[in-house]
Short mmCIF file of C-alpha atoms and ligand atoms in Angstrom, two decimals:
data_model
loop_
_atom_site.label_atom_id
_atom_site.label_comp_id
_atom_site.label_asym_id
_atom_site.label_seq_id
_atom_site.Cartn_x
_atom_site.Cartn_y
_atom_site.Cartn_z
CA UNK E 149 0.00 -0.11 0.00
CA UNK E 150 1.44 3.40 -1.13
CA UNK E 151 0.09 6.45 0.58
CA UNK E 152 -0.26 10.03 -0.77
CA UNK E 153 3.33 10.97 -0.03
CA UNK E 154 4.97 7.95 -1.77
CA UNK E 155 5.58 5.86 1.32
CA UNK E 156 5.00 2.16 0.76
CA UNK E 157 4.89 -0.46 3.54
CA UNK E 158 4.96 -4.06 2.46
CA UNK E 159 4.27 -6.14 5.56
CA UNK E 160 5.84 -9.60 5.59
CA UNK E 161 7.46 -9.07 2.10
CA UNK E 162 10.23 -11.38 3.26
CA UNK E 163 9.39 -15.06 4.23
CA UNK E 164 10.73 -16.62 7.53
CA UNK E 165 13.25 -18.42 5.28
CA UNK E 166 14.30 -15.25 3.51
CA UNK E 167 14.72 -13.42 6.74
CA UNK E 168 16.93 -16.20 8.10
CA UNK E 169 19.08 -16.20 4.95
CA UNK E 170 19.40 -12.45 4.95
CA UNK E 171 20.26 -12.39 8.61
CA UNK E 172 23.01 -14.99 8.00
CA UNK E 173 24.42 -12.80 5.19
CA UNK E 174 24.40 -9.63 7.49
CA UNK E 175 26.06 -11.63 10.32
CA UNK E 176 28.70 -13.07 8.00
CA UNK E 177 29.42 -9.57 6.69
CA UNK E 178 29.76 -8.23 10.28
CA UNK E 179 32.42 -10.81 11.12
CA UNK E 180 34.65 -8.92 8.49
CA UNK E 181 33.12 -5.47 8.91
CA UNK E 182 32.25 -5.29 12.61
CA UNK E 183 29.09 -3.40 13.93
CA UNK E 184 30.46 -0.21 15.73
CA UNK E 185 29.15 2.91 17.53
CA UNK E 186 29.47 6.06 15.47
CA UNK E 187 29.54 9.52 16.89
CA UNK E 188 27.67 12.44 15.53
CA UNK E 189 29.69 15.53 14.28
CA UNK E 190 28.76 17.03 17.74
CA UNK E 191 30.68 14.11 19.43
CA UNK E 192 27.70 12.24 20.88
CA UNK E 193 27.75 8.41 20.46
CA UNK E 194 24.67 7.02 18.63
CA UNK E 195 22.68 4.34 20.38
CA UNK E 196 22.55 2.10 17.35
CA UNK E 197 25.53 0.17 16.16
CA UNK E 198 26.26 0.23 12.44
CA UNK E 199 28.05 -1.56 9.62
CA UNK E 200 27.75 -1.65 5.88
CA UNK E 201 27.18 -3.73 2.79
CA UNK E 202 27.97 -3.08 -0.81
CA UNK E 203 30.37 -0.40 -2.54
CA UNK E 204 29.58 2.41 -0.13
CA UNK E 205 28.17 2.82 3.36
CA UNK E 206 27.16 5.90 5.48
CA UNK E 207 29.59 6.98 8.09
CA UNK E 208 29.37 9.63 10.76
CA UNK E 209 32.31 11.27 12.73
CA UNK E 210 33.63 14.59 13.96
CA UNK E 211 34.17 15.59 10.26
CA UNK E 212 30.48 15.11 9.43
CA UNK E 213 28.32 12.58 7.61
CA UNK E 214 29.29 10.99 4.29
CA UNK E 215 29.45 7.79 2.35
CA UNK E 216 32.67 5.91 2.28
CA UNK E 217 34.10 2.79 0.49
CA UNK E 218 35.94 1.53 3.48
CA UNK E 219 35.05 0.55 6.98
CA UNK E 220 36.32 3.37 9.33
CA UNK E 221 37.99 0.95 11.88
CA UNK E 222 39.18 -1.89 9.59
CA UNK E 223 40.16 0.17 6.50
CA UNK E 224 38.79 -2.66 4.57
CA UNK E 225 35.95 -2.45 1.78
CA UNK E 226 32.47 -3.26 3.04
CA UNK E 227 31.24 -6.87 2.41
CA UNK E 228 29.34 -7.53 -0.78
CA UNK E 229 25.58 -6.80 -1.06
CA UNK E 230 23.59 -9.98 -0.37
CA UNK E 231 21.95 -11.28 -3.56
CA UNK E 232 18.65 -11.23 -1.90
CA UNK E 233 18.84 -7.40 -1.44
CA UNK E 234 20.09 -6.85 -5.04
CA UNK E 235 17.10 -8.79 -6.24
CA UNK E 236 14.65 -6.84 -3.97
CA UNK E 237 16.10 -3.49 -5.16
CA UNK E 238 15.76 -4.61 -8.88
CA UNK E 239 12.11 -5.67 -8.29
CA UNK E 240 10.97 -2.70 -6.26
CA UNK E 241 13.22 0.13 -7.37
CA UNK E 242 15.22 -0.15 -10.54
CA UNK E 243 16.49 -3.24 -12.48
CA UNK E 244 19.03 -1.11 -14.43
CA UNK E 245 20.77 1.01 -11.71
CA UNK E 246 21.79 -1.13 -8.58
CA UNK E 247 21.77 0.29 -5.07
CA UNK E 248 25.44 1.24 -4.15
CA UNK E 249 25.05 1.56 -0.45
CA UNK E 250 23.60 -0.67 2.28
CA UNK E 251 23.61 0.67 5.74
CA UNK E 252 22.97 -1.87 8.47
CA UNK E 253 21.69 -0.57 11.91
CA UNK E 254 21.65 -2.83 14.99
CA UNK E 255 19.27 -1.90 17.67
CA UNK E 256 20.17 -3.74 21.00
CA UNK E 257 17.73 -3.08 24.00
CA UNK E 258 17.17 0.63 24.59
CA UNK E 259 18.71 1.90 21.20
CA UNK E 260 16.58 4.47 19.27
CA UNK E 261 17.09 6.92 16.46
CA UNK E 262 16.06 10.46 16.71
CA UNK E 263 13.92 12.33 14.05
CA UNK E 264 16.12 13.17 11.03
CA UNK E 265 16.14 13.22 7.15
CA UNK E 266 18.33 11.20 4.83
CA UNK E 267 19.97 13.93 2.86
CA UNK E 268 23.58 12.74 2.42
CA UNK E 269 22.90 11.09 -1.03
CA UNK E 270 23.63 12.70 -4.36
CA UNK E 271 20.27 12.07 -5.99
CA UNK E 272 16.92 12.17 -4.11
CA UNK E 273 14.95 10.84 -7.13
CA UNK E 274 16.04 7.34 -6.11
CA UNK E 275 13.90 5.86 -3.22
CA UNK E 276 15.39 4.44 -0.07
CA UNK E 277 14.43 0.75 0.57
CA UNK E 278 14.28 -0.60 4.15
CA UNK E 279 14.25 -4.10 5.42
CA UNK E 280 13.53 -4.92 9.05
CA UNK E 281 14.64 -8.09 10.90
CA UNK E 282 14.17 -9.13 14.37
CA UNK E 283 12.24 -7.21 17.11
CA UNK E 284 9.39 -4.91 16.10
CA UNK E 285 10.09 -1.16 15.98
CA UNK E 286 7.89 1.72 16.69
CA UNK E 287 8.76 3.89 13.73
CA UNK E 288 7.78 7.49 13.50
CA UNK E 289 7.08 9.07 9.99
CA UNK E 290 6.68 12.78 9.65
CA UNK E 291 6.59 15.23 6.76
CA UNK E 292 8.89 17.68 5.02
CA UNK E 293 9.50 19.96 7.91
CA UNK E 294 10.34 18.98 11.59
CA UNK E 295 7.01 20.57 12.74
CA UNK E 296 4.83 18.57 10.38
CA UNK E 297 2.47 16.12 12.04
CA UNK E 298 3.95 12.55 12.54
CA UNK E 299 2.34 9.10 12.64
CA UNK E 300 3.56 6.09 14.41
CA UNK E 301 3.88 2.70 12.59
CA UNK E 302 5.14 -0.66 13.54
CA UNK E 303 8.02 -2.22 11.50
CA UNK E 304 8.11 -6.02 12.13
CA UNK E 305 10.60 -8.65 10.96
CA UNK E 306 10.27 -9.21 7.30
CA UNK E 307 8.61 -5.84 6.57
CA UNK E 308 9.92 -3.93 3.81
CA UNK E 309 9.33 -0.16 3.25
CA UNK E 310 9.97 2.11 0.25
CA UNK E 311 10.42 5.75 0.60
CA UNK E 312 9.65 7.13 -2.81
CA UNK E 313 8.45 10.62 -4.01
CA UNK E 314 7.90 13.23 -1.42
CA UNK E 315 8.36 10.70 1.42
CA UNK E 316 11.97 10.40 0.33
CA UNK E 317 12.79 13.68 2.24
CA UNK E 318 10.37 13.10 5.09
CA UNK E 319 11.59 13.41 8.73
CA UNK E 320 11.59 9.96 10.48
CA UNK E 321 12.98 8.13 13.38
CA UNK E 322 12.68 5.01 15.67
CA UNK E 323 11.00 5.74 18.97
CA UNK E 324 11.77 2.35 20.45
CA UNK E 325 12.16 -1.33 19.75
CA UNK E 326 9.79 -3.86 21.58
CA UNK E 327 12.17 -6.32 23.46
CA UNK E 328 11.45 -10.03 22.98
CA UNK E 329 8.94 -9.46 20.09
CA UNK E 330 10.95 -11.67 17.72
CA UNK E 331 13.47 -14.61 18.19
CA UNK E 332 15.35 -13.94 15.07
CA UNK E 333 18.46 -11.99 16.21
CA UNK E 334 20.80 -13.97 18.34
CA UNK E 335 21.07 -12.04 21.68
CA UNK E 336 17.74 -10.07 20.86
CA UNK E 337 17.27 -6.91 19.10
CA UNK E 338 16.47 -5.47 15.68
CA UNK E 339 18.38 -5.04 12.41
CA UNK E 340 17.42 -2.68 9.75
CA UNK E 341 19.11 -2.53 6.41
CA UNK E 342 18.58 0.50 4.22
CA UNK E 343 19.39 0.40 0.52
CA UNK E 344 20.38 3.59 -1.28
CA UNK E 345 21.75 5.05 -4.36
CA UNK E 346 24.42 7.32 -2.75
CA UNK E 347 26.69 8.28 -5.65
CA UNK E 348 25.65 10.44 -8.66
CA UNK E 349 24.81 8.48 -11.79
CA UNK E 350 27.56 8.84 -14.44
CA UNK E 351 26.66 11.35 -17.18
CA UNK E 352 24.80 9.69 -20.18
CA UNK E 353 27.06 9.29 -23.17
CA UNK E 354 25.86 11.21 -25.99
CA UNK E 355 26.63 10.20 -29.74
CA UNK E 356 28.86 12.83 -31.34
CA UNK E 357 27.18 14.14 -34.51
CA UNK E 358 30.09 15.83 -36.16
CA UNK E 359 32.19 12.63 -36.73
C1 MD3 G 19 11.55 7.62 5.69
N1 MD3 G 19 16.87 3.98 9.65
O1 MD3 G 19 19.18 4.48 8.55
S1 MD3 G 19 14.42 2.60 8.14
C2 MD3 G 19 18.44 5.44 8.58
O2 MD3 G 19 14.84 1.57 11.24
C3 MD3 G 19 17.08 5.25 9.28
O3 MD3 G 19 16.98 1.90 11.31
C4 MD3 G 19 15.55 3.67 10.29
O4 MD3 G 19 16.32 6.11 9.25
C5 MD3 G 19 15.80 2.27 10.98
O5 MD3 G 19 18.55 6.54 8.15
C6 MD3 G 19 14.34 3.79 9.60
C7 MD3 G 19 12.98 3.35 7.34
C8 MD3 G 19 13.34 4.55 6.62
C9 MD3 G 19 14.45 4.76 5.99
C10 MD3 G 19 14.66 5.99 5.30
C11 MD3 G 19 13.68 6.89 5.07
C12 MD3 G 19 12.34 5.56 6.55
C13 MD3 G 19 12.46 6.66 5.85
C14 MD3 G 19 13.90 8.11 4.35
C15 MD3 G 19 12.89 8.97 4.28
C16 MD3 G 19 11.77 8.75 4.95
FE1 FE G 20 16.93 7.72 8.13
#
């Protein structure tokens, strides 16, 4: 179901088997590219732990927010994008232009994410695709300004949401995660993976007429 703002929620889009397969890929990636706590440019530690998948991932430190090709602690490239996520992006977003960034957020008990906008990508015409695994989140979706009214939604394991159109630049956050609401993630908690197109598209080649 897509609303008037371009927000699409696909409850249970991933089967239990697909959720388990994807979780295994994420945890395998995290053995090489460990989850770590990032700090905001203001120096505050975030309550979520993050890692990445694919060519680029989002990093935050005293210098600011940006996309990087290397894990900030190991200096190695991010692990490959799991095939299941490549397929999901091709089916729901664009079969011709792959996602180049996979940001993985781990919510252990008590972690949350304050209201913010995703605006560090080069091209906002590409949607953001989000996949939830593990415990259910109470997710908050607002509008284009911080003051716009917000609604609260639940994101459960296997749910996929697509932030297209106007909703792409909407304020959003995670108020809390309900402990013990799923048994998927070892040790408990929630994992969210967002797929994005972070880098600009290369310019289209134009045939030269005068040759
Ligand atoms: C609405 N992650 O990583 S995913 C983030 O559950 C982030 O970890 C949250 O916000 C999480 O930046 C929410 C759903 C989501 C992702 C991107 C959006 C909702 C969005 C972009 C625009 C509007
Ligand atoms: Fe976000």
